[in-house]
Every structure is written in C-alpha cells, then in structure tokens.
Tab-separated table of N, CA and C and ligand atoms in Angstrom:
chain	number	residue	atom	x	y	z
H	289	MET	N	0.779	-1.166	0.039
H	289	MET	CA	0.016	-0.037	0.045
H	289	MET	C	0.845	1.231	-0.028
H	290	ASN	N	1.739	1.253	1.013
H	290	ASN	CA	2.738	2.426	0.946
H	290	ASN	C	3.589	2.620	-0.259
H	291	LEU	N	3.960	1.380	-0.802
H	291	LEU	CA	4.778	1.390	-1.993
H	291	LEU	C	3.907	1.998	-3.159
H	292	MET	N	2.600	1.567	-3.108
H	292	MET	CA	1.671	2.192	-4.253
H	292	MET	C	1.563	3.627	-4.084
H	293	ARG	N	1.377	4.039	-2.838
H	293	ARG	CA	1.191	5.479	-2.664
H	293	ARG	C	2.409	6.243	-3.085
H	294	ASN	N	3.641	5.770	-2.655
H	294	ASN	CA	4.850	6.423	-3.144
H	294	ASN	C	4.953	6.358	-4.495
H	295	THR	N	4.661	5.358	-5.243
H	295	THR	CA	4.760	5.311	-6.731
H	295	THR	C	3.796	6.417	-7.196
H	296	LEU	N	2.651	6.539	-6.657
H	296	LEU	CA	1.652	7.522	-7.138
H	296	LEU	C	2.264	8.933	-7.085
H	297	VAL	N	2.750	9.217	-5.830
H	297	VAL	CA	3.360	10.526	-5.608
H	297	VAL	C	4.517	10.856	-6.522
H	298	ALA	N	5.329	9.849	-6.661
H	298	ALA	CA	6.428	9.940	-7.671
H	298	ALA	C	5.943	10.284	-9.087
H	299	ALA	N	4.880	9.545	-9.456
H	299	ALA	CA	4.285	9.791	-10.741
H	299	ALA	C	3.784	11.134	-10.847
H	300	ALA	N	3.117	11.634	-9.867
H	300	ALA	CA	2.458	12.882	-9.860
H	300	ALA	C	3.559	14.032	-9.876
H	301	LEU	N	4.672	13.763	-9.334
H	301	LEU	CA	5.925	14.826	-9.329
H	301	LEU	C	6.395	14.919	-10.755
H	302	LEU	N	6.291	13.877	-11.518
H	302	LEU	CA	6.818	13.926	-12.916
H	302	LEU	C	5.836	14.758	-13.852
H	303	GLY	N	4.669	15.102	-13.232
H	303	GLY	CA	3.757	16.020	-13.968
H	303	GLY	C	2.643	15.189	-14.632
H	304	ALA	N	1.576	16.032	-14.703
H	304	ALA	CA	0.392	15.421	-15.213
H	304	ALA	C	0.554	14.868	-16.596
H	305	GLN	N	1.425	15.532	-17.386
H	305	GLN	CA	1.636	15.240	-18.800
H	305	GLN	C	2.322	13.796	-18.927
H	306	ALA	N	3.250	13.662	-18.094
H	306	ALA	CA	4.109	12.430	-18.093
H	306	ALA	C	3.092	11.336	-17.706
H	307	VAL	N	2.261	11.579	-16.751
H	307	VAL	CA	1.367	10.527	-16.206
H	307	VAL	C	0.278	10.194	-17.389
H	308	LEU	N	-0.092	11.205	-18.153
H	308	LEU	CA	-1.032	10.951	-19.237
H	308	LEU	C	-0.416	9.998	-20.355
H	309	MET	N	0.806	10.234	-20.503
H	309	MET	CA	1.591	9.517	-21.551
H	309	MET	C	1.998	8.142	-21.170
H	310	SER	N	2.032	7.896	-19.897
H	310	SER	CA	2.423	6.571	-19.407
H	310	SER	C	1.358	5.463	-19.696
H	311	GLY	N	1.842	4.214	-19.638
H	311	GLY	CA	0.833	3.212	-19.758
H	311	GLY	C	-0.271	3.053	-18.851
H	312	THR	N	0.186	3.464	-17.474
H	312	THR	CA	-0.692	3.260	-16.382
H	312	THR	C	-1.856	4.294	-16.457
H	313	ALA	N	-1.579	5.316	-17.163
H	313	ALA	CA	-2.719	6.418	-17.218
H	313	ALA	C	-3.928	5.963	-17.989
H	314	ALA	N	-3.673	5.022	-18.883
H	314	ALA	CA	-4.717	4.567	-19.787
H	314	ALA	C	-5.981	4.169	-18.878
H	315	ALA	N	-5.768	3.428	-17.820
H	315	ALA	CA	-6.846	3.001	-16.995
H	315	ALA	C	-7.535	4.241	-16.247
H	316	ALA	N	-6.834	5.238	-16.053
H	316	ALA	CA	-7.367	6.369	-15.321
H	316	ALA	C	-8.215	7.310	-16.196
H	317	ALA	N	-7.941	7.232	-17.491
H	317	ALA	CA	-8.744	7.997	-18.613
H	317	ALA	C	-10.013	7.416	-18.868
H	318	PRO	N	-11.215	8.068	-18.523
H	318	PRO	CA	-12.498	7.603	-18.774
H	318	PRO	C	-12.734	7.287	-20.321
H	319	ASP	N	-12.149	8.129	-21.119
H	319	ASP	CA	-12.243	7.886	-22.597
H	319	ASP	C	-10.951	8.513	-23.294
H	320	GLN	N	-10.181	7.510	-23.742
H	320	GLN	CA	-8.966	7.893	-24.321
H	320	GLN	C	-8.914	8.718	-25.603
H	321	CYS	N	-10.216	8.833	-26.172
H	321	CYS	CA	-10.344	9.559	-27.372
H	321	CYS	C	-10.771	11.079	-27.053
H	322	LYS	N	-10.923	11.381	-25.787
H	322	LYS	CA	-11.278	12.662	-25.383
H	322	LYS	C	-10.137	13.286	-24.629
H	323	LEU	N	-9.677	14.404	-25.202
H	323	LEU	CA	-8.486	15.080	-24.552
H	323	LEU	C	-8.746	16.440	-24.001
H	324	GLU	N	-8.094	16.851	-22.996
H	324	GLU	CA	-8.142	18.144	-22.476
H	324	GLU	C	-6.888	18.798	-22.356
H	325	ILE	N	-6.997	20.169	-22.752
H	325	ILE	CA	-5.792	20.994	-22.633
H	325	ILE	C	-6.137	22.379	-22.150
H	326	THR	N	-5.312	22.973	-21.303
H	326	THR	CA	-5.627	24.360	-20.782
H	326	THR	C	-4.572	25.364	-21.181
H	327	GLY	N	-5.168	26.560	-21.419
H	327	GLY	CA	-4.249	27.729	-21.674
H	327	GLY	C	-4.419	28.710	-20.489
H	328	ASN	N	-3.363	29.500	-20.341
H	328	ASN	CA	-3.450	30.547	-19.200
H	328	ASN	C	-3.046	32.008	-19.822
H	329	ASP	N	-2.880	32.810	-18.709
H	329	ASP	CA	-2.754	34.168	-19.136
H	329	ASP	C	-1.243	34.520	-19.390
H	330	MET	N	-0.430	33.466	-19.289
H	330	MET	CA	1.023	33.538	-19.565
H	330	MET	C	1.344	32.996	-20.916
H	331	MET	N	0.416	32.855	-21.718
H	331	MET	CA	0.686	32.428	-23.118
H	331	MET	C	1.152	30.968	-23.241
H	332	GLN	N	0.589	30.057	-22.364
H	332	GLN	CA	1.080	28.704	-22.270
H	332	GLN	C	-0.094	27.742	-22.267
H	333	TYR	N	0.125	26.583	-22.935
H	333	TYR	CA	-0.643	25.370	-22.725
H	333	TYR	C	-0.155	24.615	-21.666
H	334	ASP	N	-0.925	23.952	-20.942
H	334	ASP	CA	-0.425	23.050	-19.882
H	334	ASP	C	0.193	21.626	-20.365
H	335	LYS	N	0.086	21.389	-21.635
H	335	LYS	CA	0.692	20.151	-22.143
H	335	LYS	C	1.537	20.350	-23.439
H	336	LYS	N	2.586	19.684	-23.578
H	336	LYS	CA	3.349	19.818	-24.772
H	336	LYS	C	3.214	18.623	-25.666
H	337	GLU	N	2.394	17.632	-25.261
H	337	GLU	CA	2.071	16.500	-26.062
H	337	GLU	C	0.669	16.049	-25.715
H	338	LEU	N	-0.085	15.582	-26.750
H	338	LEU	CA	-1.315	14.921	-26.576
H	338	LEU	C	-1.207	13.681	-27.506
H	339	ALA	N	-1.907	12.636	-27.062
H	339	ALA	CA	-1.834	11.350	-27.742
H	339	ALA	C	-3.182	10.590	-27.724
H	340	VAL	N	-3.589	9.984	-28.717
H	340	VAL	CA	-4.745	9.170	-28.821
H	340	VAL	C	-4.383	7.834	-29.342
H	341	PRO	N	-5.096	6.713	-28.930
H	341	PRO	CA	-4.783	5.361	-29.486
H	341	PRO	C	-5.320	5.311	-30.864
H	342	ALA	N	-4.760	4.356	-31.662
H	342	ALA	CA	-5.109	4.262	-33.031
H	342	ALA	C	-6.571	3.833	-33.184
H	343	ASP	N	-7.206	3.301	-32.186
H	343	ASP	CA	-8.541	2.763	-32.373
H	343	ASP	C	-9.624	3.884	-32.091
H	344	CYS	N	-9.242	5.109	-31.901
H	344	CYS	CA	-10.140	6.228	-31.844
H	344	CYS	C	-10.583	6.540	-33.338
H	345	THR	N	-11.881	6.491	-33.611
H	345	THR	CA	-12.316	6.818	-34.850
H	345	THR	C	-12.630	8.344	-34.965
H	346	SER	N	-12.825	8.921	-33.797
H	346	SER	CA	-12.973	10.399	-33.679
H	346	SER	C	-12.314	10.842	-32.433
H	347	VAL	N	-11.922	12.126	-32.383
H	347	VAL	CA	-11.228	12.610	-31.186
H	347	VAL	C	-11.973	13.916	-30.763
H	348	THR	N	-12.141	14.169	-29.508
H	348	THR	CA	-12.575	15.396	-29.016
H	348	THR	C	-11.490	16.131	-28.191
H	349	VAL	N	-11.133	17.296	-28.543
H	349	VAL	CA	-10.198	18.048	-27.791
H	349	VAL	C	-11.040	19.301	-27.165
H	350	THR	N	-10.906	19.253	-25.850
H	350	THR	CA	-11.584	20.342	-25.083
H	350	THR	C	-10.458	21.396	-24.600
H	351	LEU	N	-10.586	22.677	-24.899
H	351	LEU	CA	-9.724	23.619	-24.546
H	351	LEU	C	-10.275	24.520	-23.448
H	352	HIS	N	-9.634	24.572	-22.352
H	352	HIS	CA	-10.027	25.421	-21.320
H	352	HIS	C	-9.096	26.608	-21.172
H	353	HIS	N	-9.596	27.902	-20.941
H	353	HIS	CA	-8.689	28.964	-20.739
H	353	HIS	C	-8.946	29.353	-19.155
H	354	ALA	N	-7.780	29.083	-18.601
H	354	ALA	CA	-7.847	29.180	-17.133
H	354	ALA	C	-7.495	30.596	-16.664
H	355	GLY	N	-7.180	31.454	-17.500
H	355	GLY	CA	-6.844	32.795	-17.234
H	355	GLY	C	-8.042	33.772	-16.990
H	356	LYS	N	-7.683	35.045	-16.978
H	356	LYS	CA	-8.764	36.114	-16.687
H	356	LYS	C	-8.824	37.059	-17.835
H	357	LEU	N	-7.868	37.069	-18.693
H	357	LEU	CA	-7.760	38.093	-19.744
H	357	LEU	C	-8.714	37.770	-20.868
H	358	PRO	N	-9.262	38.768	-21.460
H	358	PRO	CA	-10.252	38.556	-22.573
H	358	PRO	C	-9.658	38.062	-23.794
H	359	ALA	N	-10.462	37.480	-24.725
H	359	ALA	CA	-9.947	36.880	-26.035
H	359	ALA	C	-9.162	37.837	-26.761
H	360	ALA	N	-9.573	39.200	-26.842
H	360	ALA	CA	-8.863	40.129	-27.596
H	360	ALA	C	-7.393	40.347	-27.120
H	361	ALA	N	-7.166	40.093	-25.798
H	361	ALA	CA	-5.807	40.435	-25.316
H	361	ALA	C	-5.017	39.104	-25.291
H	362	MET	N	-5.719	38.035	-24.800
H	362	MET	CA	-4.940	36.753	-24.660
H	362	MET	C	-5.834	35.588	-24.958
H	363	GLY	N	-6.219	35.617	-26.367
H	363	GLY	CA	-7.089	34.550	-26.737
H	363	GLY	C	-6.317	33.295	-27.095
H	364	HIS	N	-6.917	32.150	-26.965
H	364	HIS	CA	-6.305	30.924	-27.243
H	364	HIS	C	-7.283	30.065	-28.055
H	365	ASN	N	-6.752	29.391	-29.049
H	365	ASN	CA	-7.435	28.358	-29.668
H	365	ASN	C	-6.457	27.129	-29.780
H	366	TRP	N	-7.046	26.103	-30.409
H	366	TRP	CA	-6.239	24.864	-30.557
H	366	TRP	C	-6.340	24.368	-32.134
H	367	VAL	N	-5.263	24.434	-32.752
H	367	VAL	CA	-5.307	24.198	-34.178
H	367	VAL	C	-4.286	23.044	-34.506
H	368	LEU	N	-4.770	22.047	-35.213
H	368	LEU	CA	-4.076	20.801	-35.476
H	368	LEU	C	-3.566	20.940	-37.001
H	369	VAL	N	-2.282	20.771	-37.167
H	369	VAL	CA	-1.640	20.851	-38.501
H	369	VAL	C	-0.514	19.730	-38.627
H	370	ASN	N	-0.162	19.597	-39.959
H	370	ASN	CA	1.037	18.776	-40.165
H	370	ASN	C	2.192	19.766	-39.766
H	371	THR	N	3.145	19.165	-39.162
H	371	THR	CA	4.244	20.014	-38.472
H	371	THR	C	4.884	20.886	-39.472
H	372	PRO	N	5.186	20.491	-40.697
H	372	PRO	CA	5.916	21.501	-41.595
H	372	PRO	C	4.981	22.751	-41.943
H	373	ASP	N	3.735	22.620	-41.674
H	373	ASP	CA	2.778	23.800	-42.013
H	373	ASP	C	2.649	24.727	-40.851
H	374	LEU	N	3.222	24.443	-39.785
H	374	LEU	CA	2.841	25.216	-38.571
H	374	LEU	C	3.066	26.722	-38.721
H	375	THR	N	4.209	27.138	-39.179
H	375	THR	CA	4.455	28.564	-39.275
H	375	THR	C	3.603	29.257	-40.322
H	376	ALA	N	3.332	28.595	-41.472
H	376	ALA	CA	2.455	29.088	-42.520
H	376	ALA	C	1.123	29.299	-42.007
H	377	VAL	N	0.542	28.314	-41.214
H	377	VAL	CA	-0.839	28.370	-40.732
H	377	VAL	C	-0.862	29.526	-39.673
H	378	ALA	N	0.232	29.624	-38.836
H	378	ALA	CA	0.264	30.634	-37.813
H	378	ALA	C	0.115	32.045	-38.549
H	379	ASN	N	0.958	32.188	-39.638
H	379	ASN	CA	0.933	33.471	-40.336
H	379	ASN	C	-0.378	33.756	-41.056
H	380	ALA	N	-0.955	32.766	-41.622
H	380	ALA	CA	-2.317	32.858	-42.365
H	380	ALA	C	-3.327	33.180	-41.274
H	381	GLY	N	-3.293	32.581	-40.077
H	381	GLY	CA	-4.198	32.771	-39.039
H	381	GLY	C	-4.238	34.169	-38.594
H	382	MET	N	-3.055	34.699	-38.334
H	382	MET	CA	-2.815	36.083	-37.965
H	382	MET	C	-3.494	37.076	-38.954
H	383	ALA	N	-3.336	36.697	-40.375
H	383	ALA	CA	-3.961	37.617	-41.284
H	383	ALA	C	-5.542	37.469	-41.172
H	384	ALA	N	-5.992	36.323	-40.896
H	384	ALA	CA	-7.534	36.146	-40.890
H	384	ALA	C	-8.187	36.881	-39.814
H	385	GLY	N	-7.462	37.220	-38.745
H	385	GLY	CA	-8.047	38.019	-37.576
H	385	GLY	C	-8.914	37.392	-36.630
H	386	LEU	N	-9.268	38.013	-35.549
H	386	LEU	CA	-10.023	37.607	-34.488
H	386	LEU	C	-11.380	37.183	-34.952
H	387	ALA	N	-12.024	37.923	-35.765
H	387	ALA	CA	-13.401	37.559	-36.185
H	387	ALA	C	-13.451	36.217	-36.873
H	388	SER	N	-12.366	35.736	-37.403
H	388	SER	CA	-12.205	34.384	-38.009
H	388	SER	C	-11.532	33.469	-37.062
H	389	ASN	N	-11.442	33.789	-35.723
H	389	ASN	CA	-10.714	33.036	-34.868
H	389	ASN	C	-9.283	32.698	-35.203
H	390	TYR	N	-8.721	33.682	-35.891
H	390	TYR	CA	-7.341	33.471	-36.322
H	390	TYR	C	-7.016	32.222	-37.061
H	391	VAL	N	-8.115	31.703	-37.805
H	391	VAL	CA	-7.983	30.512	-38.625
H	391	VAL	C	-8.345	30.955	-40.063
H	392	PRO	N	-7.385	30.588	-41.034
H	392	PRO	CA	-7.745	30.975	-42.388
H	392	PRO	C	-8.955	30.180	-42.851
H	393	GLU	N	-9.958	30.756	-43.381
H	393	GLU	CA	-11.179	30.004	-43.871
H	393	GLU	C	-10.862	29.053	-44.997
H	394	GLY	N	-11.276	27.876	-44.866
H	394	GLY	CA	-11.160	26.899	-45.982
H	394	GLY	C	-9.804	26.438	-46.222
H	395	ASP	N	-8.895	26.651	-45.246
H	395	ASP	CA	-7.486	26.311	-45.500
H	395	ASP	C	-7.197	24.798	-45.279
H	396	LYS	N	-6.816	24.109	-46.216
H	396	LYS	CA	-6.663	22.703	-46.170
H	396	LYS	C	-5.559	22.251	-45.147
H	397	ARG	N	-4.668	23.178	-44.885
H	397	ARG	CA	-3.553	22.867	-43.988
H	397	ARG	C	-3.990	22.758	-42.502
H	398	VAL	N	-5.242	23.302	-42.288
H	398	VAL	CA	-5.862	23.220	-41.008
H	398	VAL	C	-6.638	21.837	-40.823
H	399	LEU	N	-6.088	21.009	-40.084
H	399	LEU	CA	-6.727	19.615	-39.975
H	399	LEU	C	-7.854	19.626	-39.081
H	400	ALA	N	-7.823	20.521	-37.921
H	400	ALA	CA	-8.956	20.608	-37.030
H	400	ALA	C	-8.660	21.891	-36.242
H	401	HIS	N	-9.651	22.527	-35.685
H	401	HIS	CA	-9.410	23.653	-34.850
H	401	HIS	C	-10.673	24.040	-34.016
H	402	THR	N	-10.381	24.666	-32.911
H	402	THR	CA	-11.465	25.240	-32.022
H	402	THR	C	-11.542	26.776	-32.393
H	403	LYS	N	-12.609	27.408	-31.746
H	403	LYS	CA	-12.650	28.807	-31.947
H	403	LYS	C	-11.568	29.374	-30.811
H	404	ILE	N	-11.478	30.755	-30.899
H	404	ILE	CA	-10.767	31.392	-29.798
H	404	ILE	C	-11.567	31.629	-28.647
H	405	VAL	N	-10.958	31.411	-27.462
H	405	VAL	CA	-11.626	31.706	-26.174
H	405	VAL	C	-10.834	32.566	-25.338
H	406	GLY	N	-11.528	33.311	-24.501
H	406	GLY	CA	-10.794	34.228	-23.526
H	406	GLY	C	-10.934	33.535	-22.016
H	407	GLY	N	-10.387	34.250	-21.137
H	407	GLY	CA	-10.257	33.728	-19.784
H	407	GLY	C	-11.578	33.283	-19.180
H	408	GLY	N	-11.552	32.002	-18.583
H	408	GLY	CA	-12.699	31.540	-18.042
H	408	GLY	C	-13.652	30.692	-19.007
H	409	GLU	N	-13.335	30.748	-20.256
H	409	GLU	CA	-14.107	30.036	-21.273
H	409	GLU	C	-13.589	28.660	-21.660
H	410	THR	N	-14.469	27.827	-22.175
H	410	THR	CA	-14.037	26.498	-22.600
H	410	THR	C	-14.660	26.270	-23.941
H	411	THR	N	-13.947	25.543	-24.898
H	411	THR	CA	-14.505	25.273	-26.082
H	411	THR	C	-13.953	23.867	-26.547
H	412	SER	N	-14.537	23.251	-27.505
H	412	SER	CA	-14.069	21.944	-27.875
H	412	SER	C	-14.325	21.797	-29.473
H	413	VAL	N	-13.542	20.745	-29.974
H	413	VAL	CA	-13.687	20.373	-31.362
H	413	VAL	C	-13.649	18.875	-31.413
H	414	THR	N	-14.506	18.275	-32.237
H	414	THR	CA	-14.521	16.883	-32.453
H	414	THR	C	-14.184	16.684	-34.033
H	415	PHE	N	-13.255	15.840	-34.268
H	415	PHE	CA	-12.908	15.492	-35.748
H	415	PHE	C	-12.636	14.057	-35.796
H	416	SER	N	-12.852	13.633	-37.109
H	416	SER	CA	-12.537	12.191	-37.444
H	416	SER	C	-11.064	12.009	-37.625
H	417	THR	N	-10.745	10.682	-37.221
H	417	THR	CA	-9.272	10.420	-37.312
H	417	THR	C	-8.936	9.945	-38.748
H	418	SER	N	-10.026	9.942	-39.595
H	418	SER	CA	-9.710	9.333	-40.929
H	418	SER	C	-8.787	10.379	-41.764
H	419	ILE	N	-8.529	11.517	-41.192
H	419	ILE	CA	-7.651	12.531	-41.863
H	419	ILE	C	-6.206	12.335	-41.388
H	420	LEU	N	-6.137	11.479	-40.326
H	420	LEU	CA	-4.752	11.218	-39.745
H	420	LEU	C	-4.101	9.816	-40.154
H	421	LYS	N	-2.817	9.765	-40.080
H	421	LYS	CA	-2.173	8.584	-40.470
H	421	LYS	C	-1.818	7.849	-39.146
H	422	LYS	N	-2.107	6.588	-39.023
H	422	LYS	CA	-1.776	5.867	-37.868
H	422	LYS	C	-0.267	5.723	-37.679
H	423	GLY	N	0.100	6.139	-36.446
H	423	GLY	CA	1.412	6.195	-36.081
H	423	GLY	C	2.050	7.619	-36.304
H	424	GLY	N	1.225	8.502	-36.792
H	424	GLY	CA	1.601	9.771	-37.211
H	424	GLY	C	1.800	10.721	-36.138
H	425	ALA	N	2.703	11.650	-36.289
H	425	ALA	CA	2.871	12.825	-35.227
H	425	ALA	C	2.582	14.009	-35.898
H	426	TYR	N	1.654	14.957	-35.314
H	426	TYR	CA	1.277	16.144	-35.908
H	426	TYR	C	1.699	17.262	-34.871
H	427	SER	N	1.270	18.476	-35.298
H	427	SER	CA	1.561	19.543	-34.257
H	427	SER	C	0.299	20.370	-34.031
H	428	TYR	N	0.130	20.869	-32.842
H	428	TYR	CA	-0.947	21.776	-32.515
H	428	TYR	C	-0.355	23.068	-32.075
H	429	LEU	N	-1.173	24.172	-32.260
H	429	LEU	CA	-0.674	25.482	-31.850
H	429	LEU	C	-1.866	26.317	-31.655
H	430	CYS	N	-1.520	27.471	-31.041
H	430	CYS	CA	-2.520	28.561	-30.840
H	430	CYS	C	-2.098	29.586	-31.870
H	431	THR	N	-3.144	30.005	-32.696
H	431	THR	CA	-2.791	30.884	-33.864
H	431	THR	C	-3.119	32.432	-33.500
H	432	PHE	N	-3.396	32.689	-32.213
H	432	PHE	CA	-3.479	34.012	-31.871
H	432	PHE	C	-2.046	34.667	-32.031
H	433	PRO	N	-1.950	35.874	-32.667
H	433	PRO	CA	-0.766	36.448	-33.051
H	433	PRO	C	0.360	36.301	-32.028
H	434	GLY	N	1.462	35.793	-32.448
H	434	GLY	CA	2.567	35.697	-31.552
H	434	GLY	C	2.668	34.485	-30.566
H	435	HIS	N	1.513	33.876	-30.444
H	435	HIS	CA	1.421	32.776	-29.400
H	435	HIS	C	2.099	31.559	-29.746
H	436	ASN	N	2.225	31.246	-31.012
H	436	ASN	CA	2.808	29.849	-31.296
H	436	ASN	C	4.221	29.621	-30.887
H	437	ALA	N	4.825	30.651	-30.646
H	437	ALA	CA	6.239	30.513	-30.214
H	437	ALA	C	6.296	29.636	-28.996
H	438	LEU	N	5.371	29.991	-28.125
H	438	LEU	CA	5.259	29.111	-26.834
H	438	LEU	C	4.155	28.123	-26.853
H	439	MET	N	2.953	28.409	-27.507
H	439	MET	CA	1.899	27.611	-27.456
H	439	MET	C	1.829	26.654	-28.609
H	440	ARG	N	2.522	25.611	-28.571
H	440	ARG	CA	2.637	24.550	-29.573
H	440	ARG	C	2.966	23.282	-28.840
H	441	GLY	N	2.632	22.201	-29.562
H	441	GLY	CA	2.953	20.787	-28.907
H	441	GLY	C	2.743	19.832	-30.041
H	442	THR	N	2.953	18.501	-29.640
H	442	THR	CA	2.923	17.369	-30.570
H	442	THR	C	1.623	16.466	-30.224
H	443	PHE	N	0.977	16.092	-31.354
H	443	PHE	CA	-0.239	15.348	-31.291
H	443	PHE	C	0.078	13.997	-31.928
H	444	LYS	N	0.054	13.033	-31.137
H	444	LYS	CA	0.370	11.647	-31.685
H	444	LYS	C	-0.878	10.846	-31.836
H	445	PHE	N	-0.960	10.124	-33.041
H	445	PHE	CA	-2.174	9.309	-33.282
H	445	PHE	C	-1.633	7.800	-33.356
H	446	GLY	N	-1.972	7.031	-32.339
H	446	GLY	CA	-1.579	5.685	-32.379
H	446	GLY	C	-0.169	5.341	-32.338
H	447	SER	N	0.600	6.165	-31.678
H	447	SER	CA	2.063	5.888	-31.600
H	447	SER	C	2.526	6.107	-30.148
P	790	CO	CO1	-3.139	31.688	-27.401
C-alpha cells in the first residue's frame, strides 16, 4: 500500500503530462479519445504533447482558458496541422483576424481547430481520425498572433 502510494506520488511529481503519456494512465482516463488542454494568461498550454490510441475513430479536444484576460488580449485556440505547415498556418491565421478565430477560412492545412476563447471560457472540437495517419505525429498550436512561439505541442495518433 505504501509502495503504491509512493509510486503514485512519484508519478505526480513527474507532472500530469508524463502521467497521461504513461501506460498506467490509460486506466485512469475515462475515454482515451477525449483530450483536455488548458491555456493560461502567460501564453502557455499546460501540455506539450497529446496522444490518442489508433482505435479512436474520432477525437474530441476540449480547450479550457484558465486565465482572466479577454480573448482580444490573450485569446487561445487549438489548431491541428502537419508539422511542416505550422508557421505558415500561424501566419495565415494572424492575417485572418479575431473575427475568424485567427484561422484562415477553408485552409486545407488546418486539420482541425477550435474557436478562440478568453479567460474562463471553454470550447471543444471533435474531428474524425480518418484524416490522420496511424502512427503519425502532428503539431498543434494557438494561432493568436505571436502565441505559437510558446503555445505549440505534438499530437500523436496511435504511436
Ligand atoms: Co493563445
């Protein structure tokens, strides 16, 4: 019992992200095809990596904004792209503006995206994994101007 508790504490110290990525976390997750990520007022996501198993036919990503600043000042979204497209999508998003959630309309390089949220708000997106390659690694970012430098991470599908 103590050993188990110590193991759990050690796991917690490694950070929630590491726990989520480990094999033991699978049992803890009620639905491995549903992911959560949180942004804050310091232009950061709380996770640098998200992963779903290959048997997920669709994925839901829920984005929380745990800060207090409004969307116009510290907006966050969650945009999934092929990694080589990250900078181009960030630039196109900036040009698209807040009214378009900083996402270029109809841009095929955008694989999935949420809207922009401000402090205290939550949004989510559900998308089919048929657009993804099994074993593939993708990138996600916030396309609010300037945010992608810090707000980016890796999205793994079945790897
Ligand atoms: Co942002």
